[in-house]
Coordinates of C-alpha atoms in Angstrom, one line a residue:
Chain A
X1141 CA -31.9 -31.7 2.4
X1142 CA -28.3 -31.0 1.8
X1143 CA -27.1 -27.4 2.3
X1144 CA -24.3 -27.8 -0.2
X1145 CA -23.2 -30.5 -2.5
X1146 CA -20.7 -30.8 -5.2
X1147 CA -20.8 -32.8 -8.4
X1148 CA -17.6 -34.1 -10.0
X1149 CA -15.5 -31.1 -8.9
X1150 CA -12.2 -30.9 -10.7
X1151 CA -9.4 -28.4 -10.1
X1152 CA -6.2 -28.9 -12.0
X1153 CA -3.1 -26.8 -11.6
X1154 CA -0.9 -26.7 -14.7
X1155 CA 2.8 -26.1 -14.1
X1156 CA 4.7 -26.1 -17.4
X1157 CA 4.4 -29.8 -18.4
X1158 CA 3.1 -31.3 -15.1
X1159 CA -0.5 -31.2 -14.2
X1160 CA -1.4 -31.4 -10.5
X1161 CA -4.8 -32.8 -9.9
X1162 CA -5.7 -31.0 -6.7
X1163 CA -9.3 -32.1 -6.9
X1164 CA -10.2 -35.0 -9.2
X1165 CA -13.9 -35.5 -9.3
X1166 CA -15.0 -34.7 -5.8
X1167 CA -18.5 -35.3 -4.7
X1168 CA -19.3 -34.2 -1.2
X1169 CA -22.5 -33.1 0.5
X1170 CA -23.0 -31.2 3.7
X1171 CA -26.1 -31.9 5.6
X1172 CA -27.7 -28.9 7.2
X1173 CA -27.1 -28.2 10.9
X1174 CA -24.4 -30.8 11.5
X1175 CA -20.6 -30.8 11.4
X1176 CA -19.2 -32.6 8.4
X1177 CA -15.5 -33.3 8.5
X1178 CA -13.0 -33.5 5.7
X1179 CA -9.8 -35.4 6.6
X1180 CA -6.6 -36.2 4.8
X1181 CA -2.9 -35.5 4.9
X1182 CA -1.5 -32.2 3.9
X1183 CA -1.5 -31.6 0.1
X1184 CA -4.4 -33.8 -0.5
X1185 CA -6.7 -31.0 -1.7
X1186 CA -8.7 -30.2 1.4
X1187 CA -7.9 -26.5 1.4
X1188 CA -8.4 -26.4 -2.4
X1189 CA -11.8 -27.7 -1.9
X1190 CA -12.6 -25.0 0.7
X1191 CA -11.2 -22.4 -1.7
X1192 CA -13.3 -23.7 -4.5
X1193 CA -16.4 -23.6 -2.4
X1194 CA -15.7 -20.1 -1.5
X1195 CA -15.1 -19.2 -5.1
X1196 CA -11.5 -18.2 -4.6
X1197 CA -10.6 -20.9 -7.1
X1198 CA -12.5 -21.6 -10.3
X1199 CA -13.1 -25.3 -10.9
X1200 CA -12.0 -26.8 -14.2
X1201 CA -15.3 -28.7 -14.3
X1202 CA -18.0 -29.8 -12.0
X1203 CA -20.7 -28.0 -10.1
X1204 CA -21.3 -26.7 -6.6
X1205 CA -24.8 -26.3 -5.4
X1206 CA -25.6 -24.3 -2.4
X1207 CA -29.2 -24.3 -1.2
X1208 CA -30.0 -25.8 -4.6
X1209 CA -28.4 -23.0 -6.5
X1210 CA -25.3 -23.3 -8.7
X1211 CA -22.8 -21.0 -7.1
X1212 CA -20.5 -20.8 -10.1
X1213 CA -22.9 -18.2 -11.6
X1214 CA -22.0 -14.7 -10.8
X1215 CA -25.5 -13.8 -9.8
X1216 CA -25.2 -16.3 -6.9
X1217 CA -21.9 -14.9 -5.7
X1218 CA -23.8 -12.8 -3.2
X1219 CA -25.2 -15.9 -1.8
X1220 CA -21.8 -17.4 -1.2
X1221 CA -20.4 -14.3 0.4
X1222 CA -23.4 -13.8 2.6
X1223 CA -23.7 -17.5 3.7
X1224 CA -20.3 -19.1 3.5
X1225 CA -17.5 -18.0 5.8
X1226 CA -14.1 -19.4 6.6
X1227 CA -11.8 -19.7 9.6
X1228 CA -8.2 -20.2 8.7
X1229 CA -5.5 -22.3 10.2
X1230 CA -3.1 -19.5 11.3
X1231 CA -5.0 -17.0 13.4
X1232 CA -2.1 -14.5 13.4
X1233 CA -2.5 -14.0 9.7
X1234 CA -6.3 -14.0 9.6
X1235 CA -6.8 -10.5 11.0
X1236 CA -5.4 -7.4 9.4
X1237 CA -2.6 -6.4 11.8
X1238 CA -3.5 -2.7 11.2
X1239 CA -7.1 -3.1 12.5
X1240 CA -8.4 -3.4 16.0
X1241 CA -10.7 -6.3 16.8
X1242 CA -13.6 -3.8 16.8
X1243 CA -12.6 -2.4 13.4
X1244 CA -12.3 -5.9 11.9
X1245 CA -15.7 -7.0 13.2
X1246 CA -17.4 -3.7 12.4
X1247 CA -16.1 -3.9 8.8
X1248 CA -17.5 -7.4 8.4
X1249 CA -20.8 -6.4 10.0
X1250 CA -21.1 -3.4 7.7
X1251 CA -20.8 -5.4 4.5
X1252 CA -24.4 -6.4 4.2
X1253 CA -26.0 -3.9 6.5
X1254 CA -25.0 -0.2 6.8
X1255 CA -24.7 0.5 10.4
X1256 CA -23.5 3.3 12.7
X1257 CA -20.7 2.5 15.1
X1258 CA -23.0 2.9 18.1
X1259 CA -25.6 0.5 16.7
X1260 CA -23.0 -2.0 15.8
X1261 CA -21.7 -2.1 19.4
X1262 CA -24.7 -4.2 20.4
X1263 CA -24.2 -6.8 17.8
X1264 CA -20.4 -6.9 18.3
X1265 CA -20.7 -7.3 22.1
X1266 CA -23.2 -10.1 21.5
X1267 CA -20.9 -12.0 19.2
X1268 CA -18.0 -11.5 21.7
X1269 CA -20.2 -13.1 24.4
X1270 CA -20.9 -15.9 22.0
X1271 CA -17.3 -16.7 21.5
X1272 CA -16.6 -16.2 25.2
X1273 CA -14.3 -13.1 24.9
X1274 CA -14.1 -10.2 27.2
X1275 CA -15.1 -6.7 26.0
X1276 CA -11.6 -5.4 26.7
X1277 CA -10.2 -7.2 23.6
X1278 CA -12.3 -4.9 21.4
X1279 CA -9.8 -2.1 21.1
X1280 CA -6.7 -4.3 20.9
X1281 CA -4.7 -5.1 17.9
X1282 CA -4.1 -8.7 16.8
X1283 CA -0.5 -8.7 17.9
X1284 CA -1.7 -7.9 21.5
X1285 CA -3.9 -11.0 21.6
X1286 CA -3.1 -14.7 22.1
X1287 CA -3.6 -17.2 19.3
X1288 CA -6.7 -18.6 21.0
X1289 CA -8.2 -15.2 21.4
X1290 CA -7.6 -14.3 17.8
X1291 CA -9.1 -17.6 16.7
X1292 CA -12.2 -16.8 18.8
X1293 CA -12.4 -13.4 17.1
X1294 CA -12.1 -15.1 13.7
X1295 CA -14.9 -17.5 14.6
X1296 CA -16.9 -14.6 15.8
X1297 CA -16.3 -12.8 12.6
X1298 CA -17.5 -15.8 10.6
X1299 CA -20.7 -15.9 12.6
X1300 CA -21.5 -12.2 12.8
X1301 CA -23.5 -12.0 9.6
X1302 CA -25.5 -15.2 10.4
X1303 CA -23.8 -17.3 7.8
X1304 CA -25.3 -20.7 7.1
X1305 CA -22.1 -22.5 6.5
X1306 CA -18.7 -22.0 8.2
X1307 CA -15.7 -23.7 6.8
X1308 CA -13.1 -24.4 9.5
X1309 CA -9.8 -25.0 7.9
X1310 CA -7.7 -26.7 10.5
X1311 CA -8.7 -24.1 13.1
X1312 CA -6.8 -25.7 15.9
X1313 CA -3.7 -27.0 14.4
X1314 CA -1.6 -24.0 15.2
X1315 CA -2.8 -23.8 18.8
X1316 CA -1.6 -25.7 21.8
X1317 CA -3.5 -28.6 23.2
X1318 CA -5.4 -26.8 26.0
X1319 CA -6.4 -23.8 23.8
X1320 CA -7.5 -26.1 20.9
X1321 CA -9.6 -28.2 23.2
X1322 CA -11.3 -25.0 24.4
X1323 CA -11.9 -23.9 20.8
X1324 CA -13.4 -27.3 20.0
X1325 CA -15.7 -27.0 23.0
X1326 CA -16.7 -23.5 21.9
X1327 CA -17.4 -24.8 18.4
X1328 CA -19.5 -27.6 19.7
X1329 CA -21.5 -25.2 21.9
X1330 CA -22.0 -22.8 19.1
X1331 CA -23.3 -25.5 16.9
X1332 CA -25.8 -26.6 19.5
X1333 CA -27.0 -23.0 20.1
X1334 CA -27.1 -21.7 16.6
X1335 CA -27.6 -24.8 14.4
X1336 CA -24.9 -23.7 12.0
X1337 CA -23.4 -26.1 9.4
X1338 CA -19.7 -26.6 9.8
X1339 CA -17.3 -28.1 7.4
X1340 CA -14.4 -29.1 9.6
X1341 CA -11.1 -29.7 7.8
X1342 CA -8.4 -31.5 9.6
X1343 CA -5.8 -34.2 9.4
X1344 CA -6.5 -35.5 12.8
X1345 CA -9.0 -38.3 12.8
X1346 CA -9.4 -38.3 16.6
X1347 CA -10.4 -34.7 16.5
X1348 CA -12.8 -35.4 13.7
X1349 CA -14.4 -38.2 15.6
X1350 CA -15.0 -35.9 18.5
X1351 CA -16.5 -33.0 16.7
X1352 CA -18.2 -34.3 13.5
X1353 CA -21.2 -36.4 12.7
X1354 CA -20.3 -37.2 9.2
X1355 CA -16.9 -37.3 7.5
X1356 CA -15.2 -37.5 4.2
X1357 CA -11.7 -39.0 3.8
X1358 CA -9.7 -37.5 1.0
X1359 CA -6.6 -38.7 -0.7
X1360 CA -4.8 -36.8 -3.5
X1361 CA -7.8 -35.1 -4.9
X1362 CA -10.2 -38.0 -4.5
X1363 CA -12.7 -38.9 -1.8
X1364 CA -11.7 -42.4 -0.7
X1365 CA -14.2 -43.0 2.1
X1366 CA -17.2 -41.3 3.5
X1367 CA -19.8 -42.0 6.2
X1368 CA -21.0 -41.3 9.6
X1369 CA -17.9 -40.5 11.6
X1370 CA -18.5 -43.2 14.2
X1371 CA -18.7 -45.9 11.6
X1372 CA -15.7 -44.5 9.6
X1373 CA -13.6 -44.3 12.8
X1374 CA -14.6 -47.6 14.3
X1375 CA -14.9 -49.7 11.2
X1376 CA -12.7 -48.1 8.5
X1377 CA -13.0 -49.6 5.1
X1378 CA -10.3 -48.0 3.1
X1379 CA -6.7 -48.9 3.9
X1380 CA -5.8 -45.2 3.9
X1381 CA -8.4 -44.5 6.6
X1382 CA -6.8 -47.2 8.7
X1383 CA -3.5 -45.6 8.3
X1384 CA -4.8 -42.2 9.2
X1385 CA -6.5 -43.6 12.3
X1386 CA -3.3 -45.1 13.4
X1387 CA -1.5 -41.9 12.4
X1388 CA 1.3 -44.0 11.2
X1389 CA 1.9 -41.8 8.1
X1390 CA 5.3 -41.1 9.4
X1391 CA 6.3 -44.7 9.0
X1392 CA 5.4 -44.6 5.3
X1393 CA 7.8 -43.1 2.8
X1394 CA 6.2 -40.0 1.6
X1395 CA 5.6 -39.9 -2.1
X1396 CA 6.4 -37.2 -4.6
X1397 CA 3.3 -36.1 -6.6
X1398 CA 4.6 -37.6 -9.8
X1399 CA 4.3 -41.1 -8.4
X1400 CA 0.6 -40.8 -8.1
X1401 CA -0.6 -43.2 -10.9
X1402 CA -2.4 -41.7 -13.8
X1403 CA -5.3 -44.1 -13.7
X1404 CA -6.7 -46.4 -11.0
X1405 CA -6.4 -46.0 -7.3
X1406 CA -4.2 -43.0 -6.2
X1407 CA -3.3 -44.8 -3.0
X1408 CA -1.9 -47.8 -4.9
X1409 CA 1.8 -47.2 -4.4
X1410 CA 1.4 -47.0 -0.7
X1411 CA -1.2 -49.7 -0.2
X1412 CA -0.2 -52.9 1.5
X1413 CA -3.2 -54.8 0.2
X1414 CA -3.0 -53.8 -3.4
X1415 CA -4.4 -56.0 -6.1
X1416 CA -4.0 -56.3 -9.8
X1417 CA -7.3 -54.7 -10.7
X1418 CA -6.5 -51.6 -8.6
X1419 CA -4.4 -50.3 -11.5
X1420 CA -7.6 -50.1 -13.6
X1421 CA -9.9 -48.5 -11.3
X1422 CA -11.8 -48.7 -8.0
X1423 CA -15.4 -49.5 -7.3
X1424 CA -17.7 -47.9 -4.8
X1425 CA -18.5 -50.2 -2.0
X1426 CA -21.3 -49.3 0.4
X1427 CA -21.0 -51.2 3.7
X1428 CA -23.8 -49.8 5.8
X1429 CA -26.3 -47.1 5.1
X1430 CA -24.4 -44.0 4.1
X1431 CA -20.9 -45.5 4.8
X1432 CA -19.0 -46.2 1.6
X1433 CA -15.5 -46.4 0.3
X1434 CA -13.8 -46.5 -3.0
X1435 CA -11.8 -49.6 -2.8
X1436 CA -11.6 -53.1 -4.4
X1437 CA -11.0 -54.9 -1.2
X1438 CA -14.6 -55.6 -0.5
X1439 CA -15.8 -57.0 -3.8
Chain B
X418 CA 24.7 9.4 13.0
X419 CA 22.2 8.9 10.2
X420 CA 19.4 10.3 12.2
X421 CA 21.4 13.4 13.1
X422 CA 22.0 14.0 9.5
X423 CA 18.3 13.4 8.7
X424 CA 17.2 15.8 11.4
X425 CA 19.4 18.6 10.2
X426 CA 18.2 18.0 6.6
X427 CA 14.6 18.2 8.0
X428 CA 15.3 21.4 9.8
X429 CA 17.0 22.9 6.8
X430 CA 14.1 22.0 4.6
X431 CA 11.7 23.3 7.1
X432 CA 13.5 26.6 7.1
X433 CA 13.4 26.7 3.4
X434 CA 9.7 26.0 3.2
X435 CA 9.0 28.6 5.9
X436 CA 11.0 31.3 4.1
X437 CA 9.2 30.4 0.9
X438 CA 5.8 30.5 2.4
X439 CA 6.6 33.9 4.0
X440 CA 8.6 35.0 0.9
X441 CA 7.2 38.6 0.8
X442 CA 8.3 39.1 4.4
X443 CA 11.8 37.9 3.9
X444 CA 12.3 39.5 0.5
X445 CA 13.1 43.2 0.6
X446 CA 11.8 43.9 -2.9
X447 CA 9.0 42.6 -5.1
X448 CA 10.1 39.8 -7.4
X449 CA 9.1 41.7 -10.5
X450 CA 10.4 45.2 -9.7
X451 CA 12.6 46.2 -12.7
X452 CA 15.4 48.6 -12.0
X453 CA 17.5 49.0 -15.1
X454 CA 20.0 51.2 -13.3
X455 CA 21.1 48.2 -11.3
X456 CA 21.4 45.7 -14.1
X457 CA 23.7 42.9 -13.1
X458 CA 24.6 44.6 -9.9
X459 CA 26.8 42.2 -7.9
X460 CA 25.9 41.1 -4.4
X461 CA 26.0 44.1 -2.1
X462 CA 28.8 44.0 0.5
X463 CA 27.5 44.4 4.0
X464 CA 29.8 46.2 6.4
X465 CA 29.5 45.7 10.2
X466 CA 31.9 48.0 12.0
X467 CA 30.7 51.6 11.9
X468 CA 33.8 53.6 12.6
X469 CA 32.1 57.0 12.8
X470 CA 29.5 56.0 15.4
X471 CA 31.8 53.4 17.1
X472 CA 29.1 50.8 16.8
X473 CA 28.7 47.3 15.4
X474 CA 25.8 47.5 13.0
X475 CA 25.2 46.4 9.5
X476 CA 25.3 49.0 6.8
X477 CA 26.0 49.4 3.1
X478 CA 27.8 52.0 1.0
X479 CA 26.2 53.8 -1.9
X480 CA 27.1 52.7 -5.4
X481 CA 28.6 54.5 -8.4
X482 CA 28.4 53.1 -11.8
X483 CA 30.8 53.5 -14.6
X484 CA 30.5 52.0 -18.1
X485 CA 33.6 50.5 -19.6
X486 CA 34.4 50.4 -23.3
X487 CA 32.5 47.2 -23.8
X488 CA 29.4 48.9 -22.4
X489 CA 29.7 46.8 -19.2
X490 CA 28.4 48.4 -16.1
X491 CA 31.0 48.5 -13.4
X492 CA 29.7 49.0 -9.9
X493 CA 31.9 50.5 -7.2
X494 CA 31.2 51.3 -3.6
X495 CA 30.9 55.0 -2.8
X496 CA 32.4 55.3 0.6
X497 CA 31.1 58.8 1.2
X498 CA 27.5 57.6 1.5
X499 CA 26.6 54.9 3.9
X500 CA 23.1 53.6 4.6
X501 CA 22.1 51.5 7.6
X502 CA 20.3 48.2 7.1
X503 CA 17.1 48.3 9.1
X504 CA 15.1 45.4 10.3
X505 CA 11.3 45.2 10.2
X506 CA 11.2 48.1 7.8
X507 CA 8.3 49.3 5.8
X508 CA 8.3 48.3 2.2
X509 CA 5.9 47.1 -0.5
X510 CA 2.5 45.9 0.6
X511 CA 1.6 42.3 0.6
X512 CA -0.7 39.8 2.2
X513 CA 0.4 37.2 4.6
X514 CA -0.9 33.8 3.4
X515 CA -3.2 35.8 1.2
X516 CA -5.2 37.0 4.2
X517 CA -3.8 39.9 6.2
X518 CA -2.3 42.9 4.6
X519 CA 1.1 43.8 5.8
X520 CA 4.0 46.0 4.8
X521 CA 6.8 45.1 7.1
X522 CA 9.9 43.3 5.8
X523 CA 12.6 41.5 7.6
X524 CA 15.3 43.9 6.4
X525 CA 15.8 46.7 4.0
X526 CA 18.3 49.6 3.5
X527 CA 17.6 53.1 4.6
X528 CA 18.3 54.3 1.1
X529 CA 19.6 52.6 -2.0
X530 CA 19.1 48.9 -2.6
X531 CA 20.6 46.0 -0.8
X532 CA 21.1 43.0 -3.1
X533 CA 22.0 40.0 -1.0
X534 CA 22.7 37.8 -3.9
X535 CA 23.0 40.4 -6.6
X536 CA 20.7 41.5 -9.3
X537 CA 19.8 40.1 -12.7
X538 CA 19.7 41.7 -16.2
X539 CA 16.7 43.8 -15.4
X540 CA 18.0 44.8 -12.0
X541 CA 15.7 42.6 -10.1
X542 CA 16.8 41.4 -6.7
X543 CA 17.8 37.7 -7.1
X544 CA 17.3 37.0 -3.4
X545 CA 13.7 38.0 -3.6
X546 CA 13.2 36.2 -6.8
X547 CA 14.7 33.0 -5.3
X548 CA 12.2 33.2 -2.4
X549 CA 9.3 33.7 -4.7
X550 CA 10.5 31.1 -7.2
X551 CA 10.9 28.6 -4.4
X552 CA 7.1 28.8 -3.9
X553 CA 6.7 27.3 -7.3
X554 CA 9.7 24.9 -7.3
X555 CA 9.1 23.5 -3.8
X556 CA 5.3 23.1 -4.1
X557 CA 5.5 21.4 -7.5
X558 CA 7.6 18.7 -5.9
X559 CA 5.1 18.1 -3.2
X560 CA 1.9 18.3 -5.3
X561 CA 3.3 16.4 -8.2
X562 CA 4.7 13.6 -6.0
X563 CA 1.3 13.3 -4.1
X564 CA -0.7 13.1 -7.4
X565 CA 1.6 10.5 -9.0
X566 CA 1.6 8.5 -5.8
X567 CA -2.1 8.5 -5.6
X568 CA -2.2 7.2 -9.2
X569 CA 0.7 4.8 -8.6
X570 CA -0.9 3.3 -5.4
X571 CA -4.2 2.7 -7.1
X572 CA -2.8 1.3 -10.3
X573 CA -0.2 -0.8 -8.5
X574 CA -2.7 -2.0 -5.9
X575 CA -5.3 -3.0 -8.5
X576 CA -2.7 -4.6 -10.7
X577 CA -1.2 -6.7 -8.0
X578 CA -4.5 -7.6 -6.4
X579 CA -6.4 -8.7 -9.5
X580 CA -3.4 -10.2 -11.3
X581 CA -4.0 -11.9 -14.6
X582 CA -5.2 -9.8 -17.5
X583 CA -5.7 -6.6 -15.6
X584 CA -2.1 -6.9 -14.3
X585 CA -0.8 -7.5 -17.7
X586 CA -2.6 -4.6 -19.2
X587 CA -1.6 -2.1 -16.5
X588 CA 2.0 -3.2 -16.3
X589 CA 2.4 -2.9 -20.1
X590 CA 1.0 0.6 -19.8
X591 CA 3.5 1.4 -17.0
X592 CA 6.3 0.1 -19.2
X593 CA 5.2 2.2 -22.1
X594 CA 5.4 5.3 -19.9
X595 CA 8.8 4.2 -18.4
X596 CA 10.2 3.2 -21.8
X597 CA 10.1 6.7 -23.3
X598 CA 13.0 8.8 -22.0
X599 CA 11.2 11.0 -19.5
X600 CA 12.8 14.2 -20.7
X601 CA 11.5 13.7 -24.2
X602 CA 8.1 12.6 -22.9
X603 CA 8.0 15.8 -20.9
X604 CA 8.9 17.9 -23.9
X605 CA 6.4 16.1 -26.1
X606 CA 3.6 16.5 -23.5
X607 CA 4.5 20.2 -23.1
X608 CA 4.5 20.7 -26.8
X609 CA 1.0 19.2 -27.1
X610 CA -0.4 22.2 -25.2
X611 CA -0.5 25.7 -26.5
X612 CA 2.5 27.9 -25.6
X613 CA 0.6 31.0 -24.5
X614 CA -0.9 29.9 -21.3
X615 CA -1.3 32.0 -18.2
X616 CA 1.2 31.3 -15.4
X617 CA -1.2 29.4 -13.2
X618 CA -2.2 27.3 -16.1
X619 CA 1.4 26.5 -16.9
X620 CA 1.9 25.6 -13.3
X621 CA -0.9 23.2 -13.3
X622 CA 0.2 21.8 -16.6
X623 CA 3.7 21.1 -15.3
X624 CA 2.3 19.4 -12.2
X625 CA 0.2 17.2 -14.4
X626 CA 3.0 16.4 -16.9
X627 CA 5.4 15.5 -14.1
X628 CA 3.0 13.3 -12.3
X629 CA 2.0 11.6 -15.5
X630 CA 5.6 10.6 -15.9
X631 CA 6.2 9.7 -12.3
X632 CA 3.4 7.3 -11.4
X633 CA 4.7 4.3 -13.4
X634 CA 7.7 3.4 -11.2
X635 CA 5.7 3.6 -8.1
X636 CA 2.9 1.5 -9.5
X637 CA 5.4 -1.3 -10.3
X638 CA 6.8 -1.5 -6.8
X639 CA 3.4 -1.3 -5.2
X640 CA 2.2 -4.0 -7.5
X641 CA 5.0 -6.3 -6.2
X642 CA 4.0 -5.7 -2.7
X643 CA 0.3 -6.1 -3.4
X644 CA 1.0 -9.5 -5.0
X645 CA 2.6 -10.8 -1.9
X646 CA 0.0 -9.2 0.3
X647 CA -3.0 -10.6 -1.5
X648 CA -2.1 -14.2 -0.5
X649 CA -2.5 -13.2 3.1
X650 CA -5.3 -14.9 4.9
X651 CA -6.8 -11.7 6.1
X652 CA -7.3 -10.7 2.5
X653 CA -9.1 -14.0 1.9
X654 CA -11.1 -13.5 5.0
X655 CA -12.1 -10.0 3.8
X656 CA -13.1 -11.4 0.4
X657 CA -15.1 -14.2 2.0
X658 CA -16.9 -11.7 4.2
X659 CA -18.1 -10.0 1.0
X660 CA -16.0 -6.9 1.0
X661 CA -15.7 -5.3 -2.5
X662 CA -12.5 -5.4 -4.4
X663 CA -11.9 -1.7 -4.2
X664 CA -12.4 -1.7 -0.4
X665 CA -10.0 -4.6 0.0
X666 CA -7.4 -2.8 -2.0
X667 CA -7.8 0.5 -0.2
X668 CA -8.3 -0.7 3.3
X669 CA -6.3 -3.9 3.5
X670 CA -3.6 -3.8 0.8
X671 CA -2.5 -0.2 0.4
X672 CA -2.1 0.6 4.1
X673 CA 0.6 -2.1 4.3
X674 CA 2.5 -0.4 1.5
X675 CA 2.4 3.0 3.1
X676 CA 5.7 2.9 4.9
X677 CA 7.4 2.1 1.6
X678 CA 5.3 4.7 -0.2
X679 CA 6.3 7.4 2.3
X680 CA 10.0 6.7 1.7
X681 CA 9.6 6.6 -2.1
X682 CA 7.4 9.8 -2.1
X683 CA 10.2 11.7 -0.4
X684 CA 12.9 10.2 -2.6
X685 CA 11.0 11.1 -5.7
X686 CA 10.3 14.7 -4.9
X687 CA 13.8 15.9 -6.2
X688 CA 12.9 14.5 -9.7
X689 CA 9.9 16.8 -9.8
X690 CA 11.9 19.8 -8.7
X691 CA 14.5 19.0 -11.3
X692 CA 11.8 18.3 -13.9
X693 CA 10.3 21.7 -13.4
X694 CA 13.7 23.3 -13.4
X695 CA 14.5 21.6 -16.7
X696 CA 11.3 22.7 -18.3
X697 CA 11.6 26.2 -17.1
X698 CA 15.2 26.3 -18.1
X699 CA 14.2 25.7 -21.6
X700 CA 11.6 28.4 -21.4
X701 CA 8.8 25.9 -21.6
X702 CA 7.8 26.2 -17.9
X703 CA 7.1 29.1 -15.8
X704 CA 7.3 32.3 -17.8
X705 CA 8.8 35.7 -16.9
X706 CA 8.2 37.8 -14.9
X707 CA 7.1 34.9 -12.7
X708 CA 10.0 33.4 -11.0
X709 CA 10.9 29.7 -10.5
X710 CA 14.3 28.2 -9.7
X711 CA 14.4 26.8 -13.2
X712 CA 13.7 30.0 -15.1
X713 CA 16.0 31.9 -12.8
X714 CA 18.7 29.6 -14.0
X715 CA 17.8 30.1 -17.6
X716 CA 19.5 33.5 -17.5
X717 CA 22.7 31.6 -16.6
X718 CA 22.7 29.5 -19.7
X719 CA 25.4 31.5 -21.5
X720 CA 28.9 30.9 -20.5
X721 CA 29.7 34.6 -20.9
X722 CA 27.0 35.5 -18.4
X723 CA 28.3 33.0 -15.9
X724 CA 31.9 34.3 -16.2
X725 CA 30.9 37.9 -15.8
X726 CA 28.1 37.6 -13.3
X727 CA 28.6 34.3 -11.4
X728 CA 25.9 35.3 -8.8
X729 CA 23.1 34.4 -11.2
X730 CA 24.0 30.8 -10.5
X731 CA 22.8 30.9 -6.9
X732 CA 19.3 29.4 -7.7
X733 CA 21.2 26.3 -8.7
X734 CA 22.6 26.2 -5.2
X735 CA 19.2 26.2 -3.7
X736 CA 18.1 23.4 -6.0
X737 CA 21.1 21.4 -4.9
X738 CA 20.5 21.9 -1.2
X739 CA 16.8 21.0 -1.6
X740 CA 17.5 17.9 -3.5
X741 CA 20.2 16.7 -1.1
X742 CA 17.9 17.4 1.8
X743 CA 15.0 15.4 0.4
X744 CA 17.4 12.5 -0.4
X745 CA 18.9 12.5 3.0
X746 CA 15.4 12.6 4.6
X747 CA 14.2 9.8 2.4
X748 CA 17.2 7.6 3.3
X749 CA 16.8 8.3 7.0
X750 CA 13.1 7.5 6.8
X751 CA 13.9 4.2 5.1
X752 CA 16.5 3.3 7.7
X753 CA 14.1 4.3 10.4
X754 CA 11.1 2.3 9.0
X755 CA 13.1 -0.8 8.1
X756 CA 16.6 -1.0 9.5
X757 CA 17.2 -4.5 8.1
X758 CA 16.5 -3.9 4.5
X759 CA 19.4 -2.3 2.7
X760 CA 18.1 -1.9 -0.8
X761 CA 14.7 -0.8 -2.0

């Protein structure tokens, strides 16, 4: 049973004459209790997908089902707010600088359950223990904490109301290596303890291999490959995944958006193994169970 | 340098407010005490050296009045009679802060009347009237500015936060208010209410009218700040956590605009004081015998009066000093809160 799945999700941004297809028919599914990863270079629509799931962005078309319910309906907005939380990339901007850690956590805790400060102490201390923070950070302001500490607070905040799904939008990319590995370890532990579903967004395939069980590779608004992370990492099907794995994006000339072809494979201009039929469209190729790619290479 | 100026302005304003709050104590006579015999009496000269008693002490001479051929009253000092100025003398009864009854005043003459800043047509002490009038003029600024800022913050916050159609609607509304020249709007609003209201009703009315005009410019600037604030991740985090729109605006957006709001509130107070003065000057504001700085000036409208009795212009001096003080404090606050930004 999937906790969340999307059907043909499309989000277009119109700027004067140009239309940017941030999401162009995205179908993803998040299985309950595991970490699913979403990978791709910056600008490919990962964050837009997260924002759409959180209903910060209305889709042009397509549906999102959470626990079998269509979350585009206003009556299900409560469900989204109660069960889906997000941890952002930049920890320093994720907490209101005017609020102490306690005030931020207390505010979140009080959204669904009215609670006195004294009662809330118990829950807040518990969540602090969960994210391995000392109690003395409680009455500090964000600027008095390190990035790693704030990110822990943010993770704690996302868990405090027992959300079912937490979206981690590059939670470690603005932290240094030691801190980010500690955060990754914390996330792994939290998942084992609490059986939360994570959607881990990252551009780093190695990181994804370590933390996730299933992954989607995204390229300019489209899913190009998906499958169990081990398979995707060890036997990548799509040329883009291979590039990502080698992290040799720097060697490629980066493309302006306008060069993305209107029809056919979006990766075409960069692809070294392009064929004539790629201009028309791509086919879905399933290699092993659950591991598939949208590419014409494996006809 | 700037801060020294700011502090002195703050001290000056503080003294002004103090003397206005304790107006009955500082004023030797009631503001509405008519004394036709002293009509347009010039400021009383205070003498210090008492030759007879060989002492340095303030005293005044008595007055004699002659009427010239134009029926103007000419006041001359009568050196045969001298009266001491006494401090903490007994005078008319009043209540301090409306609570404790009291009858001592800071100063008063033994006999006769001491007019520090002269007297008006009805022989009322202008100094006392300025102090009483300051109660209205100075409080209208504070109350009016707070009300319009409350509205401005909410409207601007909501407009910037929601964006889209709400923003469009609210901003067009703001522009409509700003588009009409404020003075005509003020007159039109005043005209839409009956002229014969009690003085406290008029007071309230003026506050409401002035804050109705003042909120728009604040709302526009707060909107601009809210637009840039709403893209912050902590706002999205609060949204994702399920916090309501109103709570997000009040708790996470408006507090970040407060330092600006504080500066702007101080800088906008003069316009309220001037607005009240303008309305009262035209006789549409506070009515006689109640005093306000505006209606005190209304007796100085005729050029003849100003030529003959220049002391009736002193309320204007008080308005000037107050407005300058508020502006200096506002500028200093702005520098203090954000030394880098030069223009608001």
